[in-house]
XYZ file of C-alpha atoms in Angstrom:
468
model
C -31.073 -25.724 139.365
C -28.116 -24.262 141.607
C -25.109 -25.053 140.247
C -22.520 -24.971 143.544
C -18.794 -24.680 143.018
C -18.589 -28.625 142.946
C -20.403 -28.515 139.879
C -18.694 -25.794 138.243
C -15.974 -27.452 138.477
C -17.471 -31.218 137.289
C -19.096 -29.157 134.125
C -16.178 -27.113 133.311
C -14.315 -30.596 132.645
C -16.860 -31.624 130.236
C -17.219 -29.065 127.809
C -13.529 -27.706 128.078
C -12.419 -30.704 125.573
C -14.547 -29.632 123.141
C -13.223 -25.981 123.830
C -9.783 -26.486 123.487
C -10.280 -29.122 120.437
C -11.676 -26.011 118.589
C -10.034 -23.237 119.613
C -6.369 -25.638 118.377
C -8.604 -26.646 115.354
C -9.370 -21.937 114.209
C -5.468 -22.411 114.852
C -4.941 -24.631 112.278
C -6.563 -22.248 109.013
C -7.410 -18.398 108.277
C -9.487 -16.332 110.492
C -12.575 -16.150 108.309
C -11.744 -19.373 105.535
C -14.497 -21.773 105.262
C -13.198 -25.466 107.304
C -15.138 -28.288 106.243
C -16.483 -30.682 109.748
C -13.898 -33.117 110.057
C -13.947 -35.202 113.836
C -9.835 -34.747 112.711
C -7.788 -32.097 113.885
C -5.741 -33.220 110.909
C -7.216 -31.131 107.848
C -7.940 -33.043 104.900
C -5.227 -32.187 102.539
C -2.875 -33.327 105.453
C -3.982 -36.458 104.867
C -2.127 -38.549 103.179
C -4.985 -41.664 103.107
C -7.552 -38.986 101.097
C -7.861 -39.189 97.661
C -6.064 -36.563 95.769
C -9.058 -34.292 94.484
C -10.381 -34.134 98.041
C -6.868 -32.943 99.326
C -6.610 -30.376 96.454
C -10.724 -28.766 97.355
C -9.625 -28.999 100.890
C -6.536 -27.118 100.977
C -7.839 -24.185 98.382
C -10.811 -23.760 100.331
C -7.909 -22.296 103.492
C -5.446 -20.334 100.861
C -5.753 -16.747 100.705
C -5.706 -14.820 97.360
C -1.705 -14.242 97.742
C -1.367 -17.973 99.052
C -2.811 -18.903 95.702
C -1.794 -16.204 93.496
C 2.368 -17.696 94.602
C 0.789 -20.895 92.889
C 1.060 -19.850 89.605
C 4.301 -18.477 89.785
C 7.923 -19.439 89.882
C 11.498 -17.961 90.547
C 14.879 -18.819 88.871
C 17.344 -15.477 88.848
C 15.857 -13.632 91.538
C 16.294 -16.635 94.123
C 19.482 -15.032 94.581
C 18.064 -12.754 96.591
C 17.046 -15.137 99.819
C 20.814 -17.460 98.895
C 23.967 -16.423 101.046
C 27.408 -16.691 98.884
C 27.668 -20.039 99.517
C 24.345 -20.789 97.954
C 22.678 -21.708 101.129
C 19.445 -20.341 102.197
C 18.795 -17.110 104.072
C 16.455 -17.588 106.614
C 15.306 -14.430 107.332
C 15.564 -13.392 103.803
C 13.232 -16.478 102.601
C 10.395 -15.064 104.966
C 10.184 -12.074 102.719
C 9.819 -13.309 99.368
C 8.732 -16.702 100.119
C 5.837 -15.639 102.996
C 2.924 -16.905 101.334
C 5.233 -20.183 99.315
C 6.217 -20.873 95.954
C 4.252 -22.443 92.786
C 7.958 -23.721 91.491
C 11.613 -22.964 91.626
C 13.722 -22.985 88.388
C 16.829 -24.718 87.940
C 17.888 -24.665 91.071
C 21.712 -26.960 90.099
C 22.796 -23.375 89.777
C 25.690 -21.935 91.429
C 24.839 -18.482 92.473
C 26.681 -16.703 90.442
C 25.369 -18.197 86.722
C 27.559 -16.034 85.163
C 30.550 -17.946 86.036
C 28.539 -20.678 84.695
C 29.304 -23.137 88.546
C 27.270 -25.441 89.628
C 25.978 -27.171 92.734
C 27.649 -30.496 92.358
C 24.617 -33.712 93.991
C 24.300 -33.544 96.905
C 24.772 -30.328 97.778
C 22.338 -29.792 94.583
C 19.771 -31.873 97.605
C 20.823 -29.877 100.365
C 19.324 -26.630 98.842
C 16.218 -27.800 97.789
C 16.223 -29.597 101.255
C 16.556 -26.287 102.340
C 13.902 -24.237 100.944
C 11.133 -26.923 101.390
C 12.019 -27.023 104.862
C 11.224 -23.125 104.826
C 7.611 -24.052 102.650
C 7.228 -26.838 105.344
C 7.928 -25.836 108.335
C 7.639 -21.789 108.398
C 4.499 -20.810 105.822
C 0.947 -20.273 107.094
C 0.027 -23.738 105.134
C 3.165 -25.919 104.498
C 2.735 -26.276 101.105
C 6.371 -27.594 99.468
C 7.972 -26.467 96.278
C 8.202 -28.128 92.670
C 11.274 -27.665 91.056
C 11.951 -27.930 87.640
C 15.512 -28.687 85.818
C 16.163 -28.793 81.777
C 17.004 -32.340 80.718
C 16.576 -31.858 77.103
C 19.600 -35.013 76.352
C 20.716 -35.821 80.616
C 19.905 -33.468 83.303
C 21.610 -30.203 82.784
C 22.931 -30.172 86.187
C 26.976 -29.996 87.164
C 28.418 -34.118 87.206
C 24.412 -35.673 85.982
C 24.857 -37.709 82.562
C 24.797 -36.479 79.445
C 24.124 -38.555 75.963
C 23.645 -37.716 71.786
C 21.032 -34.666 71.542
C 17.228 -35.782 70.450
C 18.339 -35.904 67.041
C 21.032 -38.456 67.999
C 18.895 -40.355 69.515
C 15.974 -39.811 66.803
C 18.258 -41.255 64.428
C 18.119 -44.855 66.179
C 14.838 -45.560 65.892
C 15.423 -47.524 69.543
C 11.972 -46.768 71.624
C 14.172 -49.009 74.377
C 17.015 -47.445 74.285
C 15.630 -43.787 75.141
C 12.928 -45.182 77.419
C 16.095 -45.910 79.513
C 17.618 -43.219 78.508
C 15.030 -40.591 79.967
C 14.538 -43.042 82.930
C 18.235 -42.661 84.149
C 17.733 -39.326 83.685
C 14.649 -39.296 85.943
C 16.241 -40.640 88.195
C 18.995 -38.445 88.634
C 17.041 -35.475 89.279
C 14.510 -36.800 90.795
C 17.414 -38.131 93.321
C 18.804 -34.477 93.080
C 15.123 -32.926 94.421
C 14.089 -32.042 91.202
C 10.264 -32.638 90.271
C 9.475 -31.899 86.596
C 11.359 -31.791 83.501
C 11.068 -29.215 81.192
C 11.587 -32.591 77.889
C 11.225 -33.621 75.776
C 10.938 -31.603 72.961
C 7.933 -33.006 70.630
C 8.267 -30.193 67.623
C 8.442 -31.652 64.243
C 11.504 -29.601 61.845
C 9.909 -28.259 58.918
C 13.434 -26.192 58.114
C 16.754 -27.169 58.016
C 17.409 -23.415 59.068
C 16.312 -23.726 62.120
C 18.543 -22.865 64.631
C 16.844 -25.936 67.929
C 16.785 -28.537 65.073
C 19.231 -30.456 66.990
C 16.754 -30.368 69.954
C 13.993 -32.671 68.268
C 14.021 -36.041 66.983
C 13.334 -35.116 63.405
C 10.930 -33.611 60.403
C 8.475 -36.886 60.747
C 5.745 -36.990 63.156
C 5.483 -40.464 62.774
C 8.997 -40.991 64.312
C 8.668 -37.695 66.665
C 5.656 -39.502 68.407
C 7.214 -42.690 69.434
C 10.646 -41.353 70.493
C 8.851 -38.599 72.136
C 6.548 -41.328 74.006
C 9.445 -43.489 75.179
C 11.012 -40.348 76.430
C 7.351 -40.093 78.882
C 7.103 -42.856 79.474
C 11.612 -42.545 81.114
C 10.553 -39.680 83.148
C 7.437 -40.210 83.880
C 7.102 -44.082 83.944
C 4.372 -45.922 82.958
C 2.543 -46.197 86.448
C -0.693 -44.756 87.289
C 0.943 -41.883 89.296
C 4.384 -41.276 89.635
C 7.130 -42.670 92.675
C 9.849 -40.730 93.865
C 12.388 -41.541 91.450
C 10.363 -40.017 88.614
C 9.376 -36.758 87.013
C 6.800 -34.795 85.582
C 7.217 -34.522 81.754
C 6.526 -31.271 79.304
C 6.229 -31.345 75.901
C 7.398 -28.390 73.811
C 6.594 -26.632 72.109
C 2.785 -26.450 70.916
C 2.459 -25.825 68.099
C 4.775 -25.211 64.934
C 7.960 -24.024 66.384
C 9.878 -26.520 63.466
C 9.122 -24.428 60.630
C 8.806 -20.334 61.142
C 9.155 -17.539 58.573
C 12.588 -17.493 57.050
C 13.763 -20.115 59.953
C 13.849 -17.935 62.192
C 13.396 -19.019 65.548
C 10.067 -17.468 67.126
C 8.489 -15.950 63.867
C 5.225 -17.223 63.020
C 4.667 -20.145 61.774
C 2.635 -19.639 58.906
C 0.917 -22.637 58.583
C -3.210 -24.027 57.284
C -4.773 -25.969 60.115
C -4.415 -29.492 57.940
C -0.689 -28.855 58.651
C -0.745 -27.659 61.995
C -2.910 -31.392 62.609
C -1.492 -33.674 59.646
C 2.165 -31.869 60.828
C 2.896 -30.877 64.431
C 0.144 -32.362 66.154
C 0.646 -36.050 65.761
C 3.418 -36.523 68.469
C 1.386 -34.155 70.777
C -1.397 -35.515 71.111
C -0.151 -39.406 70.312
C 2.367 -38.452 73.875
C -0.986 -36.808 75.797
C -3.741 -39.293 74.852
C -0.916 -42.741 75.039
C 1.695 -41.600 78.046
C -0.629 -39.573 80.313
C 2.017 -36.796 79.384
C 1.720 -34.588 83.043
C 2.567 -31.177 81.264
C 2.377 -29.058 77.891
C 4.601 -25.725 76.911
C 3.013 -23.548 74.126
C 5.309 -22.110 71.611
C 6.608 -18.900 70.987
C 5.281 -18.014 67.456
C 2.244 -17.438 66.178
C -0.583 -19.765 64.033
C -2.164 -17.783 61.767
C -1.620 -14.420 63.956
C -2.460 -15.520 67.159
C 0.412 -16.587 69.863
C -0.048 -20.179 70.703
C 0.283 -18.290 75.070
C -2.672 -17.201 73.623
C -4.866 -19.583 71.344
C -7.448 -21.408 73.310
C -8.223 -22.533 69.932
C -4.933 -24.477 70.360
C -4.796 -24.936 74.304
C -8.764 -25.929 75.097
C -10.689 -26.654 71.840
C -7.966 -29.059 71.272
C -5.669 -29.860 73.690
C -8.166 -30.445 76.315
C -11.433 -30.619 74.530
C -10.822 -32.829 71.394
C -7.724 -34.809 73.678
C -9.126 -34.778 77.781
C -5.434 -33.413 78.576
C -6.006 -33.302 82.392
C -3.157 -31.659 83.158
C -0.977 -28.634 83.220
C -0.082 -25.824 81.074
C 3.119 -24.567 81.539
C 4.634 -21.020 79.876
C 7.748 -20.867 77.437
C 9.986 -18.723 79.888
C 9.326 -15.176 79.763
C 6.244 -16.137 76.863
C 3.601 -14.083 78.615
C 4.678 -10.609 78.758
C 6.367 -11.368 75.172
C 2.698 -10.783 74.221
C 2.783 -7.380 75.340
C 6.811 -6.262 74.479
C 6.917 -8.828 71.296
C 3.483 -9.354 69.996
C 1.663 -6.410 70.603
C -1.480 -8.095 71.248
C -2.187 -6.428 74.712
C -1.447 -3.023 75.450
C 0.435 -4.157 79.243
C 1.928 -6.824 80.584
C -1.462 -6.911 83.450
C -3.241 -7.816 80.398
C -0.756 -10.534 78.971
C -1.371 -12.286 82.199
C -4.996 -12.675 82.252
C -4.695 -13.361 78.730
C -2.838 -15.963 79.141
C -4.499 -17.032 82.535
C -8.206 -17.236 80.606
C -7.053 -19.391 77.811
C -5.169 -21.256 79.824
C -2.418 -21.208 80.893
C -1.455 -22.692 84.721
C 1.577 -21.233 85.940
C 4.693 -18.788 84.986
C 7.862 -19.781 83.700
C 10.787 -18.291 84.807
C 9.721 -15.255 87.109
C 7.518 -13.795 89.130
C 6.722 -11.099 86.093
C 3.191 -10.944 85.394
C 0.870 -13.705 86.894
C 2.102 -10.773 90.434
C -0.214 -7.880 88.564
C -3.361 -10.343 88.662
C -3.957 -9.559 92.471
C -5.529 -6.371 91.261
C -7.689 -7.673 89.313
C -9.095 -10.715 91.554
C -10.043 -7.962 93.915
C -12.176 -5.887 91.853
C -14.166 -9.004 90.757
C -12.691 -7.923 86.781
C -11.783 -11.811 86.931
C -14.201 -15.196 87.768
C -11.818 -15.839 91.389
C -12.973 -19.760 89.679
C -9.954 -18.467 86.811
C -7.164 -18.660 89.585
C -8.431 -21.869 91.511
C -9.235 -24.082 87.925
C -5.495 -22.341 87.376
C -3.979 -23.494 91.449
C -5.771 -26.481 91.197
C -4.399 -28.127 88.362
C -0.286 -27.203 89.561
C -1.360 -28.186 93.625
C -2.920 -31.315 91.719
C 1.215 -32.317 90.610
C 1.669 -31.969 93.871
C 0.060 -34.376 95.571
C 0.489 -37.298 92.668
C 4.386 -36.285 93.406
C 3.926 -36.886 97.000
C 5.388 -33.739 98.099
C 3.208 -33.062 101.280
C 4.798 -36.618 102.564
C 8.025 -36.727 101.571
C 9.078 -32.966 100.125
C 12.783 -34.389 100.566
C 16.299 -35.949 99.586
C 19.122 -37.820 100.509
C 22.181 -36.082 99.767
C 24.294 -39.253 99.924
C 22.003 -40.917 98.442
C 21.566 -38.263 95.148
C 25.646 -38.355 94.939
C 26.260 -41.989 94.427
C 22.424 -42.019 91.374
C 24.379 -39.182 89.736
C 26.970 -39.732 87.205
C 27.499 -43.166 87.788
C 29.104 -46.099 85.653
C 26.560 -47.495 85.043
C 24.619 -44.271 83.742
C 27.783 -43.448 81.809
C 27.921 -46.502 80.142
C 24.284 -46.275 79.160
C 25.038 -43.062 77.518
C 27.459 -44.284 75.595
C 26.263 -47.388 74.081
C 23.539 -44.415 72.942
C 26.109 -42.841 71.288
C 27.070 -46.096 69.595
C 23.568 -46.034 68.240
C 23.228 -41.862 67.069
C 26.268 -42.548 64.911
C 25.412 -42.317 61.307
C 28.088 -43.044 58.287
C 26.600 -41.406 55.778
C 28.958 -42.479 53.160
C 31.839 -45.240 53.492
C 34.007 -43.371 50.990
C 36.758 -45.499 49.777
C 36.781 -47.729 53.013
C 37.230 -44.843 55.042
C 36.104 -46.592 57.984
C 36.659 -48.537 60.053
C 40.039 -46.063 60.675
C 43.266 -48.561 60.986
C 45.920 -46.612 62.419
C 48.728 -47.993 59.811
C 46.952 -45.842 56.684
C 47.769 -42.499 58.439
C 49.946 -40.782 60.231
C 47.930 -37.694 61.500
C 43.990 -37.706 61.799
C 42.776 -33.792 62.336
C 39.274 -33.535 64.996
C 37.997 -30.560 64.399
C 35.308 -27.901 65.795
C 34.669 -26.204 68.986
C 35.118 -29.877 71.415
C 37.539 -31.183 69.570
C 40.270 -30.508 72.273
C 37.898 -31.563 75.474
C 37.983 -34.754 76.955
C 35.096 -35.934 78.744
């Protein structure tokens, strides 16, 4: 049949919508990327109605090698490369340093100049995290938001945040409910500023009083450390199946043996047999992993029987994931991966350290882009199966979906200012301080101190003249 001009026009009208839909859909993904069949123009990973696993798998299929690699990396002090003197994001510089996205950003509450020990107010902090998220969501190809992590050992370690007694003091309260309330408050303050992951609680069991990090622990008893640690996890993450926008991911630290270093020297080898590891050091981690559904674990710096924790498949795979069924992600301690080469000397260089750590099961390197950035050549040369990388990336992406960051990446500056350092939070911190006080001996009825009995009272120590 001969097609007239009119018939050509009708035929074009019939097929054009399909052509345009197909073209528009292809523009949404990289050339050559696998695209699952869908009747919608919205990618599965951007569809909040889809199961998280479907969203993770769909996003993984769309990602290039470079985009995957940055999801297992973090940036901390080097973020100054894309921040101006006022502490705001420089879009042109971000386009260089964050062009493929980033897995995590460390400590956004810190000020531009860390040497001056200044930090961002709650509102400034919220605005800064919003700036980074806006760039990542709107200016990168796939729009993957970042996670922000902070130190939250005894409150969010940030300007104007509410602080309360150190964990060793909280342990002395034996008050699970109080501890859960404290870390619920901490999570609420931190999340309002844009934080998503707390590098806490520390559930190490201290077994050597000379160890310099004793105050970070809940004490020397594994049962107490587990009970108080579990309360902290519930406070950080909540008790629901998902993590809402007033809670954050908790991170168990430091797995394991950290609390009995040789000669009491921090990060020295832990000369302990497997029986002691299982009976003394692992119970708090196991309790928090299985009963608290903790989402993240950080290995320790030290060695056990000559094997550093960041390279211990027995610890991280056989026990943590195998015996306990842990499904979350494993984050490195700060600079611990490079130390496999630089301090432990079990590998020849930092690239080999990255390979060893990733294959052991450490899903993201904190705090800077040091060793995991060297893995690109390893995967390009097929020296490691891509599935190893995909497994780590998937664990990190799963948390971003669970936190709801693809739907709600931003926070409210006004809400942050109102929540952080509020009077009700201060009242809770005061109650914790009162319960944490221990009187070892009330000799000659010294307490309570009577002003009528003494003309002067000496207050001694580095904080003696500091007012809160």
